[in-house]
mmCIF file of C-alpha atoms in Angstrom:
data_model
loop_
_atom_site.group_PDB
_atom_site.id
_atom_site.type_symbol
_atom_site.label_atom_id
_atom_site.label_comp_id
_atom_site.label_asym_id
_atom_site.label_seq_id
_atom_site.Cartn_x
_atom_site.Cartn_y
_atom_site.Cartn_z
ATOM 1 C CA UNK D 1 20.689 58.234 0.802
ATOM 2 C CA UNK D 2 18.111 55.338 0.236
ATOM 3 C CA UNK D 3 19.511 52.538 -2.323
ATOM 4 C CA UNK D 4 16.825 51.177 -4.776
ATOM 5 C CA UNK D 5 18.393 47.903 -5.141
ATOM 6 C CA UNK D 6 16.071 44.726 -3.647
ATOM 7 C CA UNK D 7 17.692 43.576 -0.875
ATOM 8 C CA UNK D 8 20.089 45.891 0.212
ATOM 9 C CA UNK D 9 17.910 47.895 2.422
ATOM 10 C CA UNK D 10 14.592 46.685 3.109
ATOM 11 C CA UNK D 11 11.939 45.229 0.759
ATOM 12 C CA UNK D 12 11.578 42.058 -0.591
ATOM 13 C CA UNK D 13 14.588 39.705 -0.227
ATOM 14 C CA UNK D 14 15.975 38.510 -3.575
ATOM 15 C CA UNK D 15 15.120 34.549 -4.257
ATOM 16 C CA UNK D 16 17.617 32.025 -4.726
ATOM 17 C CA UNK D 17 18.274 30.987 -8.028
ATOM 18 C CA UNK D 18 17.140 27.702 -7.205
ATOM 19 C CA UNK D 19 13.800 28.487 -5.948
ATOM 20 C CA UNK D 20 13.374 30.777 -9.137
ATOM 21 C CA UNK D 21 13.826 27.775 -11.489
ATOM 22 C CA UNK D 22 11.708 25.896 -9.262
ATOM 23 C CA UNK D 23 14.337 23.097 -8.312
ATOM 24 C CA UNK D 24 15.694 21.689 -5.339
ATOM 25 C CA UNK D 25 19.146 21.128 -6.192
ATOM 26 C CA UNK D 26 21.485 24.336 -5.714
ATOM 27 C CA UNK D 27 21.767 26.364 -8.686
ATOM 28 C CA UNK D 28 24.511 28.589 -7.447
ATOM 29 C CA UNK D 29 26.749 25.677 -6.340
ATOM 30 C CA UNK D 30 26.193 23.991 -10.018
ATOM 31 C CA UNK D 31 27.467 27.510 -11.572
ATOM 32 C CA UNK D 32 30.755 27.479 -9.243
ATOM 33 C CA UNK D 33 31.655 24.138 -10.085
ATOM 34 C CA UNK D 34 31.009 24.523 -13.824
ATOM 35 C CA UNK D 35 33.124 27.842 -13.451
ATOM 36 C CA UNK D 36 35.966 26.038 -11.739
ATOM 37 C CA UNK D 37 36.036 23.208 -14.120
ATOM 38 C CA UNK D 38 35.971 25.475 -17.004
ATOM 39 C CA UNK D 39 39.493 25.162 -18.838
ATOM 40 C CA UNK D 40 39.100 26.865 -21.777
ATOM 41 C CA UNK D 41 38.159 30.007 -19.711
ATOM 42 C CA UNK D 42 34.935 30.506 -21.786
ATOM 43 C CA UNK D 43 31.926 32.330 -20.405
ATOM 44 C CA UNK D 44 29.671 30.384 -18.292
ATOM 45 C CA UNK D 45 25.934 31.298 -18.060
ATOM 46 C CA UNK D 46 23.267 30.694 -15.448
ATOM 47 C CA UNK D 47 21.078 28.857 -17.660
ATOM 48 C CA UNK D 48 24.019 26.109 -17.691
ATOM 49 C CA UNK D 49 23.701 25.812 -14.103
ATOM 50 C CA UNK D 50 20.129 25.626 -14.072
ATOM 51 C CA UNK D 51 20.162 23.099 -16.594
ATOM 52 C CA UNK D 52 22.554 20.942 -14.968
ATOM 53 C CA UNK D 53 21.183 21.108 -11.372
ATOM 54 C CA UNK D 54 17.818 20.279 -13.127
ATOM 55 C CA UNK D 55 19.679 17.021 -14.763
ATOM 56 C CA UNK D 56 21.167 16.066 -11.744
ATOM 57 C CA UNK D 57 18.135 16.334 -9.526
ATOM 58 C CA UNK D 58 16.289 14.197 -11.936
ATOM 59 C CA UNK D 59 18.629 11.560 -11.875
ATOM 60 C CA UNK D 60 18.620 11.471 -8.401
ATOM 61 C CA UNK D 61 14.935 11.153 -8.351
ATOM 62 C CA UNK D 62 14.949 8.426 -10.847
ATOM 63 C CA UNK D 63 17.858 6.705 -9.185
ATOM 64 C CA UNK D 64 15.852 6.508 -5.681
ATOM 65 C CA UNK D 65 12.498 5.683 -7.266
ATOM 66 C CA UNK D 66 13.856 2.758 -9.582
ATOM 67 C CA UNK D 67 15.307 1.349 -6.414
ATOM 68 C CA UNK D 68 11.935 1.689 -4.543
ATOM 69 C CA UNK D 69 10.110 -0.054 -7.597
ATOM 70 C CA UNK D 70 12.876 -3.052 -7.383
ATOM 71 C CA UNK D 71 12.125 -3.426 -3.452
ATOM 72 C CA UNK D 72 8.797 -3.769 -4.230
ATOM 73 C CA UNK D 73 8.699 -5.801 -6.382
ATOM 74 C CA UNK D 74 10.821 -7.886 -4.301
ATOM 75 C CA UNK D 75 8.545 -7.870 -1.220
ATOM 76 C CA UNK D 76 5.398 -8.678 -3.506
ATOM 77 C CA UNK D 77 4.680 -11.762 -1.820
ATOM 78 C CA UNK D 78 5.105 -10.511 1.618
ATOM 79 C CA UNK D 79 2.879 -7.727 1.411
ATOM 80 C CA UNK D 80 -0.832 -7.641 2.649
ATOM 81 C CA UNK D 81 -3.460 -6.044 0.846
ATOM 82 C CA UNK D 82 -3.738 -3.081 3.104
ATOM 83 C CA UNK D 83 -1.928 -0.712 0.567
ATOM 84 C CA UNK D 84 -1.195 1.918 2.929
ATOM 85 C CA UNK D 85 0.641 -0.019 5.197
ATOM 86 C CA UNK D 86 2.403 -1.846 2.530
ATOM 87 C CA UNK D 87 3.844 1.405 1.264
ATOM 88 C CA UNK D 88 4.598 2.344 4.631
ATOM 89 C CA UNK D 89 6.428 -0.752 5.254
ATOM 90 C CA UNK D 90 8.681 -0.257 1.990
ATOM 91 C CA UNK D 91 9.139 3.266 3.191
ATOM 92 C CA UNK D 92 10.674 1.580 6.542
ATOM 93 C CA UNK D 93 12.952 -0.887 4.844
ATOM 94 C CA UNK D 94 14.598 2.015 2.664
ATOM 95 C CA UNK D 95 15.616 4.650 5.062
ATOM 96 C CA UNK D 96 18.663 5.747 3.686
ATOM 97 C CA UNK D 97 17.368 6.207 0.506
ATOM 98 C CA UNK D 98 14.386 8.677 2.006
ATOM 99 C CA UNK D 99 17.064 11.678 2.168
ATOM 100 C CA UNK D 100 17.286 11.672 -1.420
ATOM 101 C CA UNK D 101 13.534 11.246 -1.971
ATOM 102 C CA UNK D 102 12.421 13.767 0.445
ATOM 103 C CA UNK D 103 14.555 16.411 -1.139
ATOM 104 C CA UNK D 104 13.444 15.523 -5.170
ATOM 105 C CA UNK D 105 10.054 15.429 -6.663
ATOM 106 C CA UNK D 106 8.663 12.303 -4.868
ATOM 107 C CA UNK D 107 8.227 14.886 -1.649
ATOM 108 C CA UNK D 108 4.920 15.678 -2.821
ATOM 109 C CA UNK D 109 3.722 11.985 -3.117
ATOM 110 C CA UNK D 110 4.985 11.430 0.286
ATOM 111 C CA UNK D 111 3.311 14.322 1.651
ATOM 112 C CA UNK D 112 -0.028 12.989 -0.137
ATOM 113 C CA UNK D 113 0.142 9.625 1.481
ATOM 114 C CA UNK D 114 0.657 11.575 5.082
ATOM 115 C CA UNK D 115 4.035 9.891 5.892
ATOM 116 C CA UNK D 116 5.695 12.269 8.418
ATOM 117 C CA UNK D 117 8.287 9.937 10.218
ATOM 118 C CA UNK D 118 10.293 6.896 8.795
ATOM 119 C CA UNK D 119 11.203 4.379 11.925
ATOM 120 C CA UNK D 120 14.222 1.730 11.871
ATOM 121 C CA UNK D 121 12.625 -1.415 11.508
ATOM 122 C CA UNK D 122 13.791 -4.005 14.420
ATOM 123 C CA UNK D 123 14.128 -7.370 14.017
ATOM 124 C CA UNK D 124 13.135 -8.429 17.725
ATOM 125 C CA UNK D 125 9.493 -7.584 17.324
ATOM 126 C CA UNK D 126 6.781 -10.107 16.056
ATOM 127 C CA UNK D 127 5.096 -9.182 12.645
ATOM 128 C CA UNK D 128 2.066 -7.161 13.099
ATOM 129 C CA UNK D 129 -1.499 -8.542 12.247
ATOM 130 C CA UNK D 130 -3.419 -6.477 9.994
ATOM 131 C CA UNK D 131 -6.143 -4.402 11.309
ATOM 132 C CA UNK D 132 -8.890 -6.670 9.543
ATOM 133 C CA UNK D 133 -7.400 -9.621 11.641
ATOM 134 C CA UNK D 134 -7.002 -7.637 14.924
ATOM 135 C CA UNK D 135 -10.488 -6.499 14.959
ATOM 136 C CA UNK D 136 -12.016 -9.704 13.198
ATOM 137 C CA UNK D 137 -11.291 -11.887 16.133
ATOM 138 C CA UNK D 138 -13.879 -11.928 19.523
ATOM 139 C CA UNK D 139 -13.241 -14.060 21.957
ATOM 140 C CA UNK D 140 -16.661 -14.131 23.015
ATOM 141 C CA UNK D 141 -18.161 -15.270 19.503
ATOM 142 C CA UNK D 142 -18.661 -19.030 18.872
ATOM 143 C CA UNK D 143 -18.023 -18.146 14.895
ATOM 144 C CA UNK D 144 -14.731 -16.361 15.532
ATOM 145 C CA UNK D 145 -13.539 -19.580 17.967
ATOM 146 C CA UNK D 146 -14.407 -22.057 15.088
ATOM 147 C CA UNK D 147 -12.762 -19.970 12.286
ATOM 148 C CA UNK D 148 -9.432 -19.767 14.341
ATOM 149 C CA UNK D 149 -9.721 -23.643 15.021
ATOM 150 C CA UNK D 150 -10.142 -24.001 11.139
ATOM 151 C CA UNK D 151 -7.104 -21.724 10.206
ATOM 152 C CA UNK D 152 -5.179 -23.345 12.796
ATOM 153 C CA UNK D 153 -5.584 -26.833 11.317
ATOM 154 C CA UNK D 154 -5.134 -25.736 7.971
ATOM 155 C CA UNK D 155 -1.692 -24.198 9.258
ATOM 156 C CA UNK D 156 -0.674 -27.946 10.646
ATOM 157 C CA UNK D 157 -1.913 -29.391 7.080
ATOM 158 C CA UNK D 158 0.162 -27.174 5.486
ATOM 159 C CA UNK D 159 3.275 -27.908 7.724
ATOM 160 C CA UNK D 160 2.772 -31.324 7.262
ATOM 161 C CA UNK D 161 2.956 -31.307 3.117
ATOM 162 C CA UNK D 162 6.143 -33.093 2.174
ATOM 163 C CA UNK D 163 8.369 -30.704 0.078
#
């Protein structure tokens, strides 16, 4: 005897509530927790769980993006003009928060910037030169040698200025 219900015997699988609502936070778990916390024994509808998980997802995304904004303003003087590299530097520094960011609305933003992996920064490495600095200096060129000497002289002058 064939069953007409979807998901029982073949056919298309039933979509999860969070997928149907367009959310990443689990709606079923929110509903289960709302029913557990219900002390007045009133009916808890699924819409309440959808709204609850949407609010939780929004709060998590807002908190994570707020921390990123605070960190980026703190690093404002240390960031090079190469913005993609600067954004990657910021993302490396906040690896712990990336789990929250990857599971919320900022995931699409990270995919646009094509950041697949996040490396843990180590203090033992020297700071990398920007691509412009690496490609600009040629040891055979007289002009490059004179610029390097000028920048070295300027650095010594800056170091000698009393504070």
